[in-house]
Short mmCIF file of C-alpha atoms and ligand atoms in Angstrom, two decimals:
data_model
loop_
_atom_site.label_atom_id
_atom_site.label_comp_id
_atom_site.label_asym_id
_atom_site.label_seq_id
_atom_site.Cartn_x
_atom_site.Cartn_y
_atom_site.Cartn_z
CA MET A 86 -174.81 17.78 -46.13
CA ASP A 87 -176.77 16.48 -43.08
CA ARG A 88 -178.50 13.96 -45.47
CA GLY A 89 -175.17 13.11 -46.86
CA GLN A 90 -173.66 12.21 -43.37
CA THR A 91 -177.03 10.45 -42.44
CA SER A 92 -176.60 8.38 -45.29
CA LEU A 93 -173.41 7.49 -45.03
CA GLU A 94 -173.04 6.98 -41.15
CA PRO A 95 -174.98 3.30 -41.26
CA GLN A 96 -173.23 2.48 -44.48
CA ALA A 97 -169.61 3.61 -42.67
CA LYS A 98 -170.20 1.41 -39.99
CA GLY A 99 -170.18 -1.75 -41.87
CA PRO A 100 -167.38 -1.14 -44.00
CA CYS A 101 -165.73 0.64 -41.42
CA VAL A 102 -164.73 -2.65 -40.05
CA ILE A 103 -164.75 -4.98 -42.89
CA ALA A 104 -162.93 -2.38 -45.33
CA PRO A 105 -159.61 -2.63 -43.03
CA VAL A 106 -159.65 -6.30 -42.33
CA ARG A 107 -160.09 -6.81 -46.32
CA ALA A 108 -157.38 -4.63 -46.85
CA VAL A 109 -155.23 -6.66 -44.37
CA LEU A 110 -156.24 -9.60 -45.74
CA ARG A 111 -155.20 -8.36 -49.45
CA LEU A 112 -152.49 -7.20 -48.23
CA ARG A 113 -151.36 -10.41 -46.90
CA ARG A 114 -152.23 -12.58 -49.68
CA ARG A 115 -150.50 -10.06 -52.13
CA VAL A 116 -147.47 -9.89 -49.63
CA CYS A 117 -147.59 -13.92 -49.55
CA VAL A 118 -147.80 -13.95 -53.64
CA LEU A 119 -144.82 -11.57 -54.21
CA ARG A 120 -142.93 -13.70 -51.61
CA LYS A 121 -143.67 -17.18 -53.55
CA ARG A 122 -142.66 -15.45 -56.60
CA ARG A 123 -139.74 -13.77 -55.34
CA LEU A 124 -138.57 -17.39 -53.79
CA LEU A 125 -139.35 -19.11 -57.56
CA GLN A 126 -137.22 -16.17 -58.99
CA LEU A 127 -134.33 -16.95 -56.31
CA GLY A 128 -134.62 -20.62 -57.30
CA THR A 129 -134.28 -20.25 -60.60
CA GLU A 130 -131.39 -17.37 -60.74
CA PRO A 131 -127.91 -17.96 -59.45
CA ASP A 132 -127.02 -16.12 -56.54
CA THR A 133 -125.71 -12.41 -56.69
CA GLY A 134 -125.16 -12.75 -53.17
CA THR A 135 -125.26 -8.38 -53.02
CA GLY A 136 -127.14 -6.50 -50.61
CA ALA A 137 -129.88 -6.87 -48.94
CA LEU A 138 -131.29 -8.80 -52.12
CA GLY A 139 -128.34 -10.82 -51.73
CA SER A 140 -129.29 -12.03 -48.26
CA SER A 141 -132.31 -12.96 -48.77
CA GLY A 142 -131.21 -14.66 -52.23
CA SER A 143 -128.52 -16.67 -50.02
CA SER A 144 -131.10 -17.33 -47.52
CA GLY A 145 -133.19 -18.75 -50.40
CA ALA A 146 -130.75 -20.44 -51.77
CA LEU A 147 -129.64 -22.42 -48.09
CA ARG A 148 -133.09 -23.31 -47.93
CA ALA A 149 -133.03 -24.85 -51.06
CA ASP A 150 -129.94 -26.65 -50.03
CA LEU A 151 -131.53 -27.60 -46.84
CA ASP A 152 -134.24 -29.12 -49.17
CA GLN A 153 -131.68 -31.14 -51.16
CA PRO A 154 -130.27 -34.59 -49.82
CA LYS A 155 -126.93 -33.38 -48.16
CA PHE A 156 -123.30 -35.18 -49.61
CA PHE A 157 -120.08 -34.54 -47.94
CA THR A 158 -117.42 -33.81 -51.23
CA PHE A 159 -114.12 -31.93 -51.05
CA ASP A 160 -115.44 -29.50 -53.85
CA SER A 161 -117.09 -27.88 -51.01
CA LEU A 162 -114.30 -27.14 -48.87
CA THR A 163 -111.41 -26.09 -51.91
CA GLU A 164 -114.90 -23.68 -53.02
CA LEU A 165 -114.99 -22.72 -49.65
CA SER A 166 -111.25 -21.99 -48.82
CA SER A 167 -111.38 -20.05 -52.07
CA ARG A 168 -113.91 -17.93 -51.35
CA THR A 169 -112.75 -17.44 -47.66
CA PRO A 170 -110.32 -14.22 -47.83
CA ARG A 171 -106.50 -15.42 -47.33
CA LYS A 172 -104.91 -13.61 -44.65
CA LYS A 173 -102.53 -11.51 -45.79
CA ARG A 174 -99.12 -12.73 -44.93
CA ARG A 175 -96.27 -10.50 -44.07
CA ARG A 176 -93.43 -10.86 -46.33
CA ARG A 177 -90.60 -10.55 -44.72
CA SER A 178 -87.40 -8.54 -45.94
CA ARG A 179 -85.51 -10.79 -47.88
CA VAL A 180 -82.40 -8.04 -48.26
CA VAL A 181 -79.46 -9.27 -46.35
CA LEU A 182 -76.78 -7.07 -45.71
CA TYR A 183 -73.28 -9.18 -46.12
CA PRO A 184 -69.94 -7.15 -45.31
CA GLU A 185 -68.12 -6.31 -48.50
CA THR A 186 -65.19 -8.82 -48.79
CA SER A 187 -67.59 -11.66 -48.25
CA ARG A 188 -69.31 -13.99 -50.62
CA LYS A 189 -72.65 -13.64 -51.37
CA TYR A 190 -73.65 -16.63 -52.06
CA ARG A 191 -73.65 -20.20 -50.26
CA PRO A 192 -70.35 -22.05 -51.35
CA ARG A 193 -71.37 -24.55 -53.57
CA THR A 194 -70.54 -28.41 -52.43
CA GLU A 195 -70.37 -29.94 -56.09
CA ARG A 196 -68.17 -32.71 -55.79
CA GLN A 197 -64.69 -32.94 -58.10
CA SER A 198 -63.90 -34.98 -60.07
CA ARG A 199 -60.75 -37.25 -59.71
CA ALA A 200 -58.99 -35.80 -63.01
CA GLN A 201 -59.55 -32.43 -61.30
CA ARG A 202 -57.92 -33.36 -58.57
CA CYS A 203 -55.20 -34.98 -59.84
CA LEU A 204 -54.43 -31.95 -62.28
CA LEU A 205 -54.54 -29.55 -59.02
CA LEU A 206 -51.55 -32.34 -57.56
CA LEU A 207 -49.82 -31.83 -60.37
CA VAL A 208 -50.08 -28.15 -60.72
CA ALA A 209 -48.68 -27.89 -56.97
CA ILE A 210 -45.59 -30.59 -57.63
CA VAL A 211 -44.92 -28.55 -61.04
CA GLY A 212 -45.07 -24.97 -58.54
CA PHE A 213 -42.82 -26.89 -56.04
CA GLN A 214 -40.42 -27.78 -58.60
CA VAL A 215 -40.05 -24.34 -59.77
CA LEU A 216 -39.68 -23.06 -56.78
CA ASN A 217 -37.13 -25.58 -55.75
CA ALA A 218 -35.43 -24.82 -59.05
CA ILE A 219 -35.30 -20.99 -58.21
CA GLU A 220 -33.46 -21.61 -55.08
CA ASN A 221 -31.22 -23.54 -56.42
CA LEU A 222 -30.34 -21.20 -58.76
CA ASP A 223 -29.69 -18.67 -56.10
CA ASP A 224 -27.63 -21.32 -54.19
CA ASN A 225 -25.48 -21.67 -57.29
CA ALA A 226 -24.60 -18.12 -57.60
CA GLN A 227 -24.21 -17.45 -53.80
CA ARG A 228 -21.69 -20.19 -54.00
CA TYR A 229 -19.42 -17.98 -56.23
CA ASP A 230 -20.02 -14.26 -54.21
CA LEU A 231 -20.85 -12.58 -57.29
CA ASP A 232 -21.78 -9.37 -55.00
CA GLY A 233 -18.61 -9.54 -53.65
CA LEU A 234 -16.69 -10.15 -56.85
CA GLU A 235 -18.30 -7.05 -58.48
CA LYS A 236 -17.14 -4.68 -55.50
CA ALA A 237 -13.68 -5.72 -55.87
CA LEU A 238 -13.70 -5.00 -59.63
CA ARG A 239 -15.46 -1.78 -59.28
CA ARG A 240 -13.16 -0.72 -56.33
CA SER A 241 -9.83 -1.79 -57.91
CA VAL A 242 -10.39 -1.47 -61.68
CA PHE A 243 -10.61 2.18 -62.95
CA GLY A 244 -12.08 3.56 -65.97
CA GLN A 245 -13.72 0.45 -67.09
CA PRO A 246 -17.21 0.52 -65.95
CA ALA A 247 -18.98 -0.48 -68.90
CA ALA A 248 -16.40 -3.42 -69.50
CA VAL A 249 -16.80 -4.38 -65.38
CA GLY A 250 -20.35 -4.17 -66.00
CA ARG A 251 -20.92 -6.87 -69.07
CA ILE A 252 -18.03 -9.27 -67.67
CA MET A 253 -20.47 -9.42 -64.05
CA ALA A 254 -23.65 -9.50 -66.23
CA LEU A 255 -21.94 -12.59 -68.04
CA LEU A 256 -20.71 -14.25 -65.11
CA ARG A 257 -24.36 -13.71 -63.11
CA ASP A 258 -26.11 -15.32 -66.23
CA TYR A 259 -23.92 -18.09 -66.61
CA LEU A 260 -22.84 -19.08 -62.74
CA ALA A 261 -27.01 -19.27 -62.24
CA THR A 262 -27.14 -22.84 -62.85
CA HIS A 263 -24.99 -25.38 -62.63
CA VAL A 264 -25.92 -27.47 -65.93
CA HIS A 265 -24.87 -26.04 -69.09
CA SER A 266 -24.63 -26.80 -72.95
CA HIS A 267 -21.30 -24.94 -73.56
CA PRO A 268 -18.61 -23.07 -71.25
CA LEU A 269 -18.58 -19.38 -71.02
CA LEU A 270 -15.61 -17.78 -73.19
CA LEU A 271 -15.17 -14.20 -72.31
CA ALA A 272 -12.64 -12.53 -74.57
CA LEU A 273 -11.01 -8.94 -73.10
CA HIS A 274 -9.90 -7.16 -75.48
CA GLY A 275 -8.02 -3.69 -75.65
CA PRO A 276 -4.78 -1.72 -75.80
CA SER A 277 -1.74 -2.49 -73.41
CA GLY A 278 -1.56 -0.98 -69.95
CA VAL A 279 -5.66 -0.37 -69.64
CA GLY A 280 -6.37 -3.71 -66.62
CA LYS A 281 -6.91 -6.73 -69.03
CA SER A 282 -4.54 -9.06 -66.93
CA HIS A 283 -5.23 -6.91 -63.77
CA VAL A 284 -8.85 -7.94 -64.14
CA GLY A 285 -7.70 -11.53 -65.03
CA ARG A 286 -5.69 -11.54 -61.98
CA LEU A 287 -8.48 -10.29 -59.71
CA LEU A 288 -11.02 -12.72 -61.34
CA ALA A 289 -8.16 -15.83 -60.55
CA ARG A 290 -7.58 -14.50 -56.70
CA HIS A 291 -11.66 -14.33 -56.05
CA PHE A 292 -12.67 -17.99 -57.74
CA GLN A 293 -9.33 -19.50 -55.83
CA ALA A 294 -10.96 -17.82 -52.62
CA VAL A 295 -14.43 -19.36 -53.44
CA LEU A 296 -13.82 -22.66 -55.05
CA GLU A 297 -11.54 -23.25 -52.00
CA ASP A 298 -9.41 -25.31 -54.41
CA GLY A 299 -6.57 -23.54 -56.42
CA ALA A 300 -6.48 -26.34 -58.52
CA LEU A 301 -9.58 -25.38 -60.38
CA VAL A 302 -8.33 -22.12 -61.55
CA LEU A 303 -5.82 -22.61 -64.52
CA GLN A 304 -3.82 -19.61 -65.44
CA TYR A 305 -2.09 -19.91 -68.86
CA HIS A 306 0.30 -17.57 -70.40
CA ALA A 307 1.47 -18.06 -73.94
CA ARG A 308 5.06 -16.69 -73.61
CA HIS A 309 5.88 -18.38 -70.78
CA HIS A 310 3.77 -21.89 -71.22
CA CYS A 311 4.47 -22.08 -74.68
CA PRO A 312 7.80 -20.02 -75.92
CA GLU A 313 8.63 -19.78 -79.35
CA LEU A 314 11.03 -22.35 -79.48
CA ARG A 315 8.98 -25.35 -78.01
CA PRO A 316 6.91 -27.64 -80.68
CA VAL A 317 3.45 -25.89 -80.93
CA GLN A 318 2.18 -29.95 -80.79
CA ASP A 319 3.63 -30.40 -77.22
CA CYS A 320 1.94 -27.10 -76.33
CA ARG A 321 -1.22 -28.20 -77.75
CA LYS A 322 -1.26 -31.53 -76.12
CA GLU A 323 -0.04 -30.23 -72.95
CA LEU A 324 -2.75 -27.69 -72.86
CA ALA A 325 -5.89 -30.00 -73.69
CA GLN A 326 -4.24 -32.58 -70.79
CA ARG A 327 -4.02 -29.55 -68.29
CA VAL A 328 -8.00 -28.50 -68.98
CA ALA A 329 -8.93 -31.82 -69.14
CA ASP A 330 -7.85 -32.44 -65.93
CA VAL A 331 -9.54 -29.11 -64.37
CA VAL A 332 -12.57 -29.84 -65.78
CA ALA A 333 -12.57 -33.37 -64.42
CA GLN A 334 -11.62 -32.18 -61.10
CA ALA A 335 -14.46 -29.41 -61.06
CA GLU A 336 -17.11 -32.14 -62.59
CA ALA A 337 -15.97 -34.49 -59.24
CA GLU A 338 -16.80 -31.29 -56.98
CA GLU A 339 -19.56 -29.90 -58.80
CA LYS A 340 -17.84 -26.75 -58.74
CA THR A 341 -17.11 -24.42 -62.09
CA PRO A 342 -13.46 -23.96 -62.95
CA LEU A 343 -12.07 -20.89 -64.40
CA LEU A 344 -9.11 -21.11 -66.96
CA VAL A 345 -7.38 -17.56 -67.89
CA LEU A 346 -5.26 -17.68 -71.04
CA ASP A 347 -3.24 -14.66 -71.02
CA GLU A 348 -1.39 -12.81 -74.28
CA ALA A 349 -4.18 -15.00 -76.18
CA GLU A 350 -2.79 -12.95 -79.39
CA LEU A 351 0.67 -14.77 -79.10
CA LEU A 352 -0.79 -18.10 -79.04
CA PRO A 353 -0.26 -20.30 -82.39
CA PRO A 354 -3.19 -21.05 -84.06
CA ALA A 355 -3.09 -24.87 -83.31
CA LEU A 356 -3.68 -23.57 -79.96
CA LEU A 357 -6.51 -21.73 -80.59
CA ASP A 358 -8.01 -24.64 -83.03
CA GLU A 359 -7.28 -26.85 -79.69
CA LEU A 360 -8.96 -24.01 -77.55
CA HIS A 361 -11.80 -23.98 -80.18
CA GLY A 362 -12.63 -27.88 -79.90
CA LEU A 363 -12.89 -27.67 -76.03
CA LEU A 364 -15.69 -25.00 -76.47
CA GLN A 365 -17.78 -27.13 -78.84
CA PRO A 366 -20.95 -29.06 -77.63
CA GLN A 367 -20.26 -32.54 -78.45
CA ARG A 368 -17.23 -32.74 -76.43
CA SER A 369 -18.48 -34.67 -73.28
CA HIS A 370 -20.58 -32.77 -70.59
CA HIS A 371 -17.97 -31.72 -68.25
CA PHE A 372 -16.49 -30.01 -70.81
CA HIS A 373 -19.03 -27.96 -70.84
CA ASN A 374 -19.13 -26.64 -67.31
CA ALA A 375 -15.88 -23.96 -67.27
CA ILE A 376 -14.92 -20.24 -67.69
CA TYR A 377 -12.22 -19.14 -70.17
CA VAL A 378 -11.13 -15.97 -70.02
CA LEU A 379 -8.93 -14.76 -72.79
CA LEU A 380 -7.03 -11.96 -72.41
CA SER A 381 -5.64 -10.28 -75.36
CA GLY A 382 -3.92 -7.13 -77.38
CA ALA A 383 -5.81 -8.11 -80.39
CA GLY A 384 -8.48 -4.95 -81.39
CA GLY A 385 -6.27 -2.59 -79.55
CA VAL A 386 -5.50 -0.43 -82.02
CA GLU A 387 -9.10 -0.46 -83.11
CA ILE A 388 -10.28 0.08 -79.98
CA THR A 389 -7.54 3.03 -79.70
CA GLN A 390 -9.06 4.65 -82.88
CA PHE A 391 -12.58 4.09 -81.86
CA VAL A 392 -12.06 6.00 -78.95
CA LEU A 393 -10.31 9.02 -80.34
CA ARG A 394 -12.96 8.98 -83.36
CA ASN A 395 -15.87 9.26 -80.36
CA ALA A 396 -14.12 11.29 -77.96
CA SER A 397 -16.82 13.89 -77.75
CA ARG A 398 -19.57 11.43 -77.35
CA MET A 399 -17.71 9.69 -74.51
CA LEU A 400 -18.96 10.40 -71.27
CA PRO A 401 -17.60 10.32 -68.15
CA PRO A 402 -17.36 7.16 -65.82
CA HIS A 403 -20.09 8.35 -63.55
CA LEU A 404 -22.30 8.89 -65.91
CA HIS A 405 -21.96 5.72 -68.29
CA SER A 406 -24.87 4.15 -66.97
CA ALA A 407 -26.70 6.62 -68.49
CA GLY A 408 -25.91 5.69 -72.09
CA ASN A 409 -22.94 4.87 -73.92
CA THR A 410 -24.85 1.91 -75.21
CA GLN A 411 -25.04 2.77 -79.04
CA THR A 412 -21.54 3.27 -79.17
CA GLU A 413 -20.46 0.27 -77.13
CA GLU A 414 -22.80 -1.48 -79.55
CA GLU A 415 -21.01 -0.03 -82.54
CA LEU A 416 -17.76 -1.06 -81.15
CA HIS A 417 -18.43 -4.62 -80.38
CA SER A 418 -19.79 -5.36 -83.45
CA SER A 419 -16.80 -3.90 -85.61
CA LEU A 420 -14.48 -5.99 -83.33
CA ARG A 421 -16.41 -9.08 -83.52
CA GLU A 422 -16.45 -8.54 -87.76
CA LEU A 423 -12.31 -8.13 -87.00
CA LEU A 424 -11.66 -10.88 -84.96
CA ALA A 425 -13.86 -13.14 -86.75
CA ARG A 426 -11.55 -13.04 -89.80
CA GLU A 427 -8.54 -14.26 -87.67
CA HIS A 428 -10.29 -17.00 -85.91
CA PRO A 429 -13.53 -18.90 -85.71
CA LEU A 430 -12.87 -19.29 -81.75
CA TRP A 431 -14.08 -15.52 -81.60
CA ASN A 432 -17.34 -16.15 -83.04
CA THR A 433 -18.41 -18.24 -79.67
CA ALA A 434 -16.82 -15.51 -77.61
CA ALA A 435 -18.49 -12.89 -75.41
CA ILE A 436 -16.44 -9.81 -76.44
CA VAL A 437 -15.29 -7.32 -73.92
CA PRO A 438 -13.66 -4.18 -74.94
CA PHE A 439 -11.11 -2.22 -72.42
CA LEU A 440 -11.20 1.40 -73.37
CA LEU A 441 -8.47 3.99 -73.12
CA LEU A 442 -7.90 5.46 -69.62
CA ASP A 443 -8.17 9.30 -69.18
CA LYS A 444 -5.67 10.67 -66.90
CA PRO A 445 -7.59 11.03 -63.91
CA ASP A 446 -7.53 7.18 -64.03
CA VAL A 447 -4.13 7.06 -64.14
CA VAL A 448 -3.50 9.21 -61.34
CA ASN A 449 -5.96 6.61 -59.62
CA CYS A 450 -3.34 3.85 -60.65
CA PHE A 451 -0.52 5.77 -59.00
CA ARG A 452 -2.38 6.22 -55.90
CA GLU A 453 -3.31 2.53 -55.68
CA GLU A 454 -0.23 1.48 -56.49
CA MET A 455 1.46 3.45 -54.16
CA ALA A 456 -0.67 2.44 -51.29
CA GLY A 457 -0.13 -1.15 -52.01
CA GLU A 458 4.01 -0.39 -51.91
CA GLY A 459 3.26 1.46 -48.62
CA PHE A 460 3.69 4.82 -49.66
CA PHE A 461 0.87 7.53 -48.61
CA PRO A 462 -1.39 8.13 -51.51
CA GLU A 463 -0.86 11.65 -51.88
CA GLN A 464 -2.66 12.97 -54.29
CA ALA A 465 0.00 15.66 -55.60
CA LEU A 466 2.37 13.19 -55.95
CA ALA A 467 0.04 11.00 -57.83
CA GLU A 468 -0.87 13.91 -60.25
CA GLN A 469 2.92 14.35 -60.51
CA LEU A 470 3.75 10.96 -61.83
CA ALA A 471 0.85 10.62 -64.13
CA GLU A 472 2.10 14.08 -65.70
CA GLN A 473 5.44 12.30 -66.68
CA LEU A 474 3.41 9.88 -69.03
CA SER A 475 2.10 10.53 -72.57
CA TYR A 476 -1.31 11.43 -73.62
CA TYR A 477 -3.73 11.46 -77.10
CA GLN A 478 -5.31 15.01 -76.24
CA VAL A 479 -8.93 14.89 -77.87
CA ALA A 480 -11.98 16.93 -77.31
CA GLY A 481 -10.92 18.10 -73.71
CA HIS A 482 -9.61 14.26 -72.65
CA GLU A 483 -6.32 13.22 -71.93
CA PHE A 484 -5.99 9.29 -72.94
CA ALA A 485 -2.73 7.73 -71.69
CA ILE A 486 -0.75 5.88 -74.85
CA THR A 487 0.28 3.12 -72.49
CA GLY A 488 -2.30 3.28 -70.05
CA CYS A 489 -1.14 2.37 -66.39
CA LYS A 490 1.65 0.02 -67.88
CA GLN A 491 4.26 2.20 -66.55
CA VAL A 492 2.89 2.85 -62.89
CA VAL A 493 4.44 -0.09 -61.28
CA ALA A 494 7.71 0.81 -63.00
CA LYS A 495 7.42 4.44 -61.83
CA VAL A 496 6.58 3.73 -58.34
CA ASN A 497 9.20 1.06 -57.46
CA LEU A 498 11.72 3.97 -58.68
CA LEU A 499 10.16 5.71 -55.84
CA GLN A 500 11.03 3.12 -53.83
CA HIS A 501 14.33 3.20 -55.21
CA LYS A 502 14.74 6.90 -54.27
CA PRO A 503 18.49 7.02 -52.45
CA ALA A 504 17.87 7.60 -49.04
CA LYS A 505 19.21 10.87 -47.72
CA ALA A 506 22.91 10.76 -46.69
CA GLU A 507 22.73 11.29 -42.65
CA PRO A 508 24.57 13.62 -40.99
N1 LIG B 747 -7.80 -0.11 -65.46
C1 LIG B 747 -6.95 -0.15 -64.55
N2 LIG B 747 -7.63 -0.03 -63.14
C2 LIG B 747 -6.15 -0.43 -62.39
N3 LIG B 747 -5.11 -0.62 -62.17
C3 LIG B 747 -4.79 -0.62 -63.86
C4 LIG B 747 -5.79 -0.37 -64.60
N4 LIG B 747 -5.21 -0.96 -65.88
C5 LIG B 747 -3.81 -1.36 -65.76
N5 LIG B 747 -3.87 -0.90 -64.20
C6 LIG B 747 -2.07 -1.42 -63.66
O1 LIG B 747 -1.42 -1.48 -64.64
C7 LIG B 747 -0.84 -2.41 -64.40
C8 LIG B 747 -0.36 -2.83 -66.00
O2 LIG B 747 -1.88 -3.07 -66.36
P1 LIG B 747 -2.23 -4.61 -67.11
O3 LIG B 747 -0.82 -5.74 -66.95
O4 LIG B 747 -3.54 -5.16 -66.74
O5 LIG B 747 -2.61 -4.35 -68.39
P2 LIG B 747 -2.90 -5.04 -69.84
O6 LIG B 747 -4.12 -4.13 -70.44
O7 LIG B 747 -3.00 -6.48 -69.67
O8 LIG B 747 -1.79 -4.87 -71.01
P3 LIG B 747 -1.02 -5.74 -71.84
O9 LIG B 747 -1.92 -6.22 -72.92
O10 LIG B 747 0.21 -4.97 -72.30
O11 LIG B 747 -0.74 -6.99 -70.88
C9 LIG B 747 -1.19 -3.64 -63.60
O12 LIG B 747 -0.60 -4.44 -62.84
C10 LIG B 747 -2.58 -2.50 -62.72
O13 LIG B 747 -1.52 -2.21 -61.46
#
């Protein structure tokens, strides 16, 4: 041991200094070699740019870059900008809350074509004219106070609600305008005493009042104006002349005249022919604007039979609008068939049947007549007077055989009762 120690000591002093120096040198050399090798590696390999090696790699590349001659190109900038992480812009919320009723888009400001503008103008003009025409229609109907006429008829004509309704509907329709292609022909048919002449008189009175010219209402009574002894051709000429005068005057005044011909069943065929000719559309236009009302007992028998046959189906007047329409239609068509066989004039007519009057209607006739003659319209007295008339008794109805025909005479008798002798 000692020998070994002693032999080692002198040797140990020399290498003791040199060996670490050598080791250090060796290590340095080794490090240099490694560095060089790494530098060479980095010069050939692409920059991975990750971790510690990456940083050393990039430094190597930078060093290599520094060795390269520098030229400015925009590529480097775009490269840089693409490499630099973009600052994330905060996206603004695009949701906009609109009120329910407003538009959710900006109005378009497209230029309208001229054709489109013309079209709009045309539509506006047509709309204005339509409105104007509607206003004119109302004006024409208002001139004749048809509401007033309807009230008067409903108040004064008993037991004929369907007839009054039909007359009013036809008049309203016709008088809605002043320009016509043909006249209106109303043909009121029914048995005696049911109110045909009464309605004719009410119409004439109303039109005289609203037209403010009595000359525009012609009332023609067959028996009075064309008695049996008078030559028919004279009657015909006279009727034609009278009608021509009335329609000419009405044309000048821009009004619609009314021509009431009573007892039409007594008109000779020549006069019916004349009337038929007056109604033709070939006549000059002022003949088109006129209302003819023919009152006739023709068809009265058929109407009486119809009412008696359908008495159980007949509704009381206050329920009438609820529906007698099917029964009425049957009556209209059978009457038209019957009358058209007599003269073609009836083909162009609006036929209005007047039905038999029930006992309560007759009582109303008495009360009306009594009031008109200055008597107190006592119900009991009116019923007593109505009791004196004759009736068809069918299905719980009592239909007056002569309607209200005898009412005037009976009330006149009341008037002529001898006054009580004064004591
Ligand atoms: N429906 C009725 N409503 C009110 N009054 C009526 C009705 N029917 C008749 N009258 C009264 O009876 C009278 C005679 O009636 P109107 O002359 O109108 O009968 P008509 O149907 O024309 O009969 P005719 O064909 O015989 O002339 C009238 O003056 C009127 O006072």
